[in-house]
Coordinates of C-alpha atoms in Angstrom, one line a residue:
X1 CA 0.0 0.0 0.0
X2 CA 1.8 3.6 -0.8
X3 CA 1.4 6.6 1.3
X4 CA -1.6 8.0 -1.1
X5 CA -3.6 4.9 0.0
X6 CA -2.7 4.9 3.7
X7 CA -3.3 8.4 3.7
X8 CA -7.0 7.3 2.5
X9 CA -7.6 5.0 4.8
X10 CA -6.2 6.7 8.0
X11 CA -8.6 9.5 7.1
X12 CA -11.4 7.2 6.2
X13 CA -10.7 5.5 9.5
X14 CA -11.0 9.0 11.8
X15 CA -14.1 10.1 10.3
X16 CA -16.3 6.8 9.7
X17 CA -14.7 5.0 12.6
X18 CA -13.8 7.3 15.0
X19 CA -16.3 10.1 14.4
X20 CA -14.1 12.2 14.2
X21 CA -14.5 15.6 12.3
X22 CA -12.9 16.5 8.7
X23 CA -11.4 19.6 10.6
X24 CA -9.3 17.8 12.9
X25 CA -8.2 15.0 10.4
X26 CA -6.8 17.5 8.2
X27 CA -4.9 19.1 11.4
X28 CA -3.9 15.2 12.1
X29 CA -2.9 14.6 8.4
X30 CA -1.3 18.0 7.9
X31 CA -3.3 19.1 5.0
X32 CA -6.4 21.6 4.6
X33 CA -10.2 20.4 5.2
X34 CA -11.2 20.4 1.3
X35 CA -8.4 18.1 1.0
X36 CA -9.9 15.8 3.3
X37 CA -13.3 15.7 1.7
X38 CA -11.4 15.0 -1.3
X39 CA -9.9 11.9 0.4
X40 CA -13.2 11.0 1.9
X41 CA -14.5 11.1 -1.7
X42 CA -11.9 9.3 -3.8
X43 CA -11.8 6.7 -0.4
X44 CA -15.8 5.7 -1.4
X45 CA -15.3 5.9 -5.1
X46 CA -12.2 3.3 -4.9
X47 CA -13.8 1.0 -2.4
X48 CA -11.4 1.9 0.4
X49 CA -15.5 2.8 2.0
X50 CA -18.6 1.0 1.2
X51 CA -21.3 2.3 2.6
X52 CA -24.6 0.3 3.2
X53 CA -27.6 1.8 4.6
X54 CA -29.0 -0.9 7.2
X55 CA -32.0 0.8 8.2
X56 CA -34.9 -1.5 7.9
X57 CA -37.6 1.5 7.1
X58 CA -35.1 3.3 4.1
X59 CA -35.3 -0.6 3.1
X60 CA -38.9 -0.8 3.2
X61 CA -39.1 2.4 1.2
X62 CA -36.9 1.0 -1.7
X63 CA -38.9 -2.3 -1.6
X64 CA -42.2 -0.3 -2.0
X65 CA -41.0 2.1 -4.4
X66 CA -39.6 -1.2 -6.6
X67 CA -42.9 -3.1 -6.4
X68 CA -45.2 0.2 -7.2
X69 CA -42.6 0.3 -10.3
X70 CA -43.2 -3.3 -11.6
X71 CA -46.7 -3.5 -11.0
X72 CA -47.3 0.3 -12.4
X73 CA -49.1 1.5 -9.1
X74 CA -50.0 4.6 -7.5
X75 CA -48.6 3.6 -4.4
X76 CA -47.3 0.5 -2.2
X77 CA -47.1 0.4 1.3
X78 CA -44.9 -2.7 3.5
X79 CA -45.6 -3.6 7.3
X80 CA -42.4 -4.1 9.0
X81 CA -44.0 -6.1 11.5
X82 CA -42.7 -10.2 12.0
X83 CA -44.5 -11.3 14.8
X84 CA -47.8 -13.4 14.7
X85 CA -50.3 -13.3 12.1
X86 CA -52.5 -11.3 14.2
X87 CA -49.7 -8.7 14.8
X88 CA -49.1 -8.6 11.1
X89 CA -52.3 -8.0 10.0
X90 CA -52.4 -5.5 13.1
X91 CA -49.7 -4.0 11.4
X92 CA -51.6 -3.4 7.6
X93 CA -54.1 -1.7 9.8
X94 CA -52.3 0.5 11.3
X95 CA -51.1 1.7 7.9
X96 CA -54.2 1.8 5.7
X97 CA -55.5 3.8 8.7
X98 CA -52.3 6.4 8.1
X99 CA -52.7 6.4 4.4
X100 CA -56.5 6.3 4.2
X101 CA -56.3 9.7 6.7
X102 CA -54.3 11.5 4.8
X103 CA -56.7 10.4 1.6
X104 CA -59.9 12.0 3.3
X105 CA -59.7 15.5 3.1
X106 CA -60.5 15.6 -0.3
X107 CA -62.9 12.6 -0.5
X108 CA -66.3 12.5 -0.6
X109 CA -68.0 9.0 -0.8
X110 CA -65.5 6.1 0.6
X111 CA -66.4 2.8 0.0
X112 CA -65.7 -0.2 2.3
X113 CA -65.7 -3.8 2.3
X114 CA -66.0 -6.8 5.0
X115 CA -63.3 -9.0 6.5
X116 CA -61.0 -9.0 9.6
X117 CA -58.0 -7.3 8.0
X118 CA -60.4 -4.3 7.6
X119 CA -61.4 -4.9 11.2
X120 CA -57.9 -3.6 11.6
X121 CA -57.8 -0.6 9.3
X122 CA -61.3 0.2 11.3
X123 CA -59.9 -0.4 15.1
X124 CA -56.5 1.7 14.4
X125 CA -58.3 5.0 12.9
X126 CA -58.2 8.2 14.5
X127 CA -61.0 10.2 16.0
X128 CA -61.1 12.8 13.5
X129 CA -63.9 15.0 12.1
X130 CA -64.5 14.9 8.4
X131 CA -68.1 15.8 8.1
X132 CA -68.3 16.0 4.2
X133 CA -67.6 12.2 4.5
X134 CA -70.1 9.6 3.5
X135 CA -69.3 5.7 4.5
X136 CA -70.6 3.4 1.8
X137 CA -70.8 -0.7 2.7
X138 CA -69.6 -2.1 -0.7
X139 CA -71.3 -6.3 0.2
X140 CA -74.2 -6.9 1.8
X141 CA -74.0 -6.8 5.6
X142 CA -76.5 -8.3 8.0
X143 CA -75.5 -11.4 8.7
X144 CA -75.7 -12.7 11.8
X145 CA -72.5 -14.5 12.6
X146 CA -69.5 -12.7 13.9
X147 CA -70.8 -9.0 13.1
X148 CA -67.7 -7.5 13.7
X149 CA -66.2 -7.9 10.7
X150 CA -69.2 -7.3 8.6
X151 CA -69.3 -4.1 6.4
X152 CA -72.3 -2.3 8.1
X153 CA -70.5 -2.8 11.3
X154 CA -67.5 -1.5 9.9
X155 CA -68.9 1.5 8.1
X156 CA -71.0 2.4 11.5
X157 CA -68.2 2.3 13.7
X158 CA -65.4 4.2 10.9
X159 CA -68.5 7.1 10.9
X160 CA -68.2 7.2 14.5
X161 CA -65.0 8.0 14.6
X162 CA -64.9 10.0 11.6
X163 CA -67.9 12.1 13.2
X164 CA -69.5 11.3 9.4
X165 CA -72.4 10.0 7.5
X166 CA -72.6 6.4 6.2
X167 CA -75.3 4.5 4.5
X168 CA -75.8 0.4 5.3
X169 CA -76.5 -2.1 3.0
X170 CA -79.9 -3.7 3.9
X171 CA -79.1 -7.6 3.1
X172 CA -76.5 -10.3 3.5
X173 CA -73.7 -10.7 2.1
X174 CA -74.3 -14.5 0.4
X175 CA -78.2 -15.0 0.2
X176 CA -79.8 -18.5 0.8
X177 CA -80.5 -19.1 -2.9
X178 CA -80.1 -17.5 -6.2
X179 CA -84.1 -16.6 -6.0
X180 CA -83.4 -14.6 -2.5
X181 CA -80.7 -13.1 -4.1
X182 CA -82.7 -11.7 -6.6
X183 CA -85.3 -10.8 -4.8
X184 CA -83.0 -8.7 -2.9
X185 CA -81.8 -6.7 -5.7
X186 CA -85.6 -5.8 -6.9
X187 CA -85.4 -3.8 -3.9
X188 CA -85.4 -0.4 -4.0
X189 CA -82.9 0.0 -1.0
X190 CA -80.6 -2.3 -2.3
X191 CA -80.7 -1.1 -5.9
X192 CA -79.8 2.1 -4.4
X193 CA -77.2 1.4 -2.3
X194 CA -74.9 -1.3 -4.7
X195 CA -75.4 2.1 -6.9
X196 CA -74.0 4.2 -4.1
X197 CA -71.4 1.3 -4.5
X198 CA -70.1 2.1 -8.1
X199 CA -70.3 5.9 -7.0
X200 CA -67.6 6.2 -4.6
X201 CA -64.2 7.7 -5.0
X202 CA -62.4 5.4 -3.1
X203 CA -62.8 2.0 -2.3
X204 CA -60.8 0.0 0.9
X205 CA -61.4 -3.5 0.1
X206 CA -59.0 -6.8 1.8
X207 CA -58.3 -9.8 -0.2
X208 CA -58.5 -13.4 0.5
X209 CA -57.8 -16.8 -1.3
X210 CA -61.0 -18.7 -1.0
X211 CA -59.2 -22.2 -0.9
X212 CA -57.1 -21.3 1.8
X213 CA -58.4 -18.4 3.5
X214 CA -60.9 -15.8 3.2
X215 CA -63.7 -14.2 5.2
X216 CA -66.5 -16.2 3.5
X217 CA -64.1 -19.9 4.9
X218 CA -64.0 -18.4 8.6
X219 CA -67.7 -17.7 8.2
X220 CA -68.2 -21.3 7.3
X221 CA -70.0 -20.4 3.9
X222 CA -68.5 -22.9 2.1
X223 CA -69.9 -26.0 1.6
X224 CA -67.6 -29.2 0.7
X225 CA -69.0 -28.7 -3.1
X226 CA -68.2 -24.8 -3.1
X227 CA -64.6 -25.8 -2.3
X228 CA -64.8 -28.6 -4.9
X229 CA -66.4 -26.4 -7.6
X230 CA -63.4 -23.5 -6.9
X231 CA -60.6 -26.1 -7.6
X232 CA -61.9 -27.7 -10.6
X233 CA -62.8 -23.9 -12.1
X234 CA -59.0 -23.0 -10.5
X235 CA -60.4 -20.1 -8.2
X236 CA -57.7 -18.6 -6.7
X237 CA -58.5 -15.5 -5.0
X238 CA -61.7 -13.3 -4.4
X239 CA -62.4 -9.8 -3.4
X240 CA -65.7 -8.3 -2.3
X241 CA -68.4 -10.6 -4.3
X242 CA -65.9 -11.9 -7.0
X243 CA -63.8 -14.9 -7.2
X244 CA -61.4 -15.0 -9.8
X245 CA -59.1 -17.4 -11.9
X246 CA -54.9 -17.5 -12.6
X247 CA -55.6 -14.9 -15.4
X248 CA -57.4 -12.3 -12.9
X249 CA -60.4 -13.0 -14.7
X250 CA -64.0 -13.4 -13.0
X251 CA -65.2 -17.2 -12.3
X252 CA -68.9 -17.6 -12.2
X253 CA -69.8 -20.4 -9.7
X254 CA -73.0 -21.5 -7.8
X255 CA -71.4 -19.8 -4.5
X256 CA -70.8 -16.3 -6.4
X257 CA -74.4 -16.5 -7.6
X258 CA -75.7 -16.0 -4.5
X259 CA -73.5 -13.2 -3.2
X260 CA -74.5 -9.9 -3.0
X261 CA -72.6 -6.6 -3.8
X262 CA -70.1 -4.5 -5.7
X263 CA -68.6 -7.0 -8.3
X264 CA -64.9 -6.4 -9.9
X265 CA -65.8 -5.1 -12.8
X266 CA -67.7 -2.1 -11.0
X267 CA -64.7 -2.0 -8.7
X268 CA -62.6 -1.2 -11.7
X269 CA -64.2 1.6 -12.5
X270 CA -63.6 3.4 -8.8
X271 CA -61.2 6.0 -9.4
X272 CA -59.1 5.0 -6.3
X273 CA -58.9 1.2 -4.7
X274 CA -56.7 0.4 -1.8
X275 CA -56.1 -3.7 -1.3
X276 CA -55.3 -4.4 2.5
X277 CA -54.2 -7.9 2.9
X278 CA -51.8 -10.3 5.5
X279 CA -50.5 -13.0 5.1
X280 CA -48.3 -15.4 2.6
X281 CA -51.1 -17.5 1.2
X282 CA -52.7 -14.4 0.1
X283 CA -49.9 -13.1 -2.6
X284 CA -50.9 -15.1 -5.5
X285 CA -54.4 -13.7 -5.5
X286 CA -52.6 -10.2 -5.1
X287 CA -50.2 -11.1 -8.0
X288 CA -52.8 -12.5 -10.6
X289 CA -55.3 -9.9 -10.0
X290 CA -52.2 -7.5 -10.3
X291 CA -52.5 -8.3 -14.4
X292 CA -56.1 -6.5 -14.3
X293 CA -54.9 -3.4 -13.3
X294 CA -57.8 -3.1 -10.7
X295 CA -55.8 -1.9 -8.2
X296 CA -54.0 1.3 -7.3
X297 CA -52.9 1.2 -3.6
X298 CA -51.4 -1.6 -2.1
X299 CA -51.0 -2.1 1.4
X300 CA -49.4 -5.5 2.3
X301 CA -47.0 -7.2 5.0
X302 CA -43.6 -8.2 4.6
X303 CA -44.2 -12.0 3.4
X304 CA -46.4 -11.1 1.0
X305 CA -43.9 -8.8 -0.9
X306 CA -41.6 -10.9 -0.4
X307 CA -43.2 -13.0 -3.0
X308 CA -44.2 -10.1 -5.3

């Protein structure tokens, strides 16, 4: 090594070891302070320095920013979180609550859909007062099992604490049979409401994979047949009252039939829709409905980018 070099690396050694500043090195090293810069320059362009940046949230940023880039969206946002998959899913609430706030200033109508990972999203937003807000269920929501997670429940409890209006969607979210359904939607109320639906400017909807987990399997909806009928027609994701194939494109089945709600092709046509989801199982729904170009904001955790 010549005296240039060691001159490099004593320097690069004071002021990235040692913290010590580029006025004393050049006092140390006998020359004057842009002469140290200098050497502090030429010491990272040569390799004498590498600097990585370890931080896991400036890491996070470049994973998002790389994944909005491939997928040509408006905006992707990672969970840090690693703990259990309730944490995680925690997590994804915590920031579609963060993103969605900042969103609602300039919104009017926001749509919602059903599931726990918008349980979440609900739980973690602020008290805040947006009264030119309106709430709008996006799937039927009067179920009577585990109400919590249902979307009338959600939208009454997000108006509380946006101090807003909201409307509710006067049926369930799966009818008993094709004939209810459609007795359902000769209603007047639910005619206006699915229209209030297509209406919104923004629409907060979760994701699930219907053969290995989704709102509508925790519910016990499916039947041994339903399950059977989604292999065999290669279902591999769903989202509000729509289950889709590998391509991204709608599947009809007898389960869909029945459900009723904002389909994906009205969901298209939303100017702004956010997709919450958690959990590994659910990235190759994200990835395939990715090619329909149905989705602008993505809010995700860690294992499910990691695949993406």
């Amino acid at each position: 090594m010549n005296s240039r070099d060691k001159s490099l690396v004593r320097a690069a050694l004071l002021y990235y070891k040692e913290n010590v500043n580029q006025t004393e090195i050049a006092k140390q090293l006998g020359v004057s302070r842009p002469t140290v810069a200098a050497m502090l320059k030429e010491a990272v362009n040569r390799g004498i320095v590498k600097i990585s940046i370890q931080d896991s949230e400036i890491m996070n940023f470049e994973q998002q920013d790389r994944l909005a880039k491939k997928y040509a969206l408006n905006s992707v946002m990672i969970s840090s979180a690693s703990g259990s998959a309730h944490e995680n899913k925690e997590a994804v609430g915590n920031l579609c609550a963060t993103f969605i706030e900042d969103k609602l200033p300039n919104i009017k109508r926001l749509g919602i859909g059903w599931g726990t990972t918008l349980l979440e999203f609900v739980e973690a937003a602020s008290y805040r007062n947006f009264e030119q807000l309106a709430i709008v269920p996006l799937i039927g929501g009067v179920d009577v099992s585990d109400v919590k997670t249902h979307s009338n429940h959600l939208a009454f409890i997000l108006s509380q604490k946006y101090n807003c209006k909201v409307d509710y969607f006067y049926a369930p979210a799966v009818a008993e049979s094709v004939e209810m359904k459609q007795t359902f939607e000769k209603s007047k109320f639910i005619a206006d409401i699915i229209q209030k639906g297509k209406e919104v400017e923004m629409a907060i909807v979760s994701m699930g994979n219907p053969i290995e987990s989704s709102s509508y399997q925790e519910l016990g909806y499916f039947s041994d047949d339903d399950r059977a009928e989604m292999q065999e027609k290669n279902v591999v994701g769903d989202l509000l009252t729509t289950f889709f194939d590998e391509e991204g494109e709608s599947v009809d089945t007898h389960f869909s039939q029945k459900m009723i709600g904002i389909r994906l092709q009205d969901l298209a046509k939303i100017p702004e829709v956010v997709v919450v989801a958690s959990g590994v199982e659910k990235a190759e729904s994200i990835q395939k409905l990715l090619k329909k170009n149905v989705i602008d904001h993505l809010i995700i955790d860690s294992s499910i980018a990691a695949v993406l």
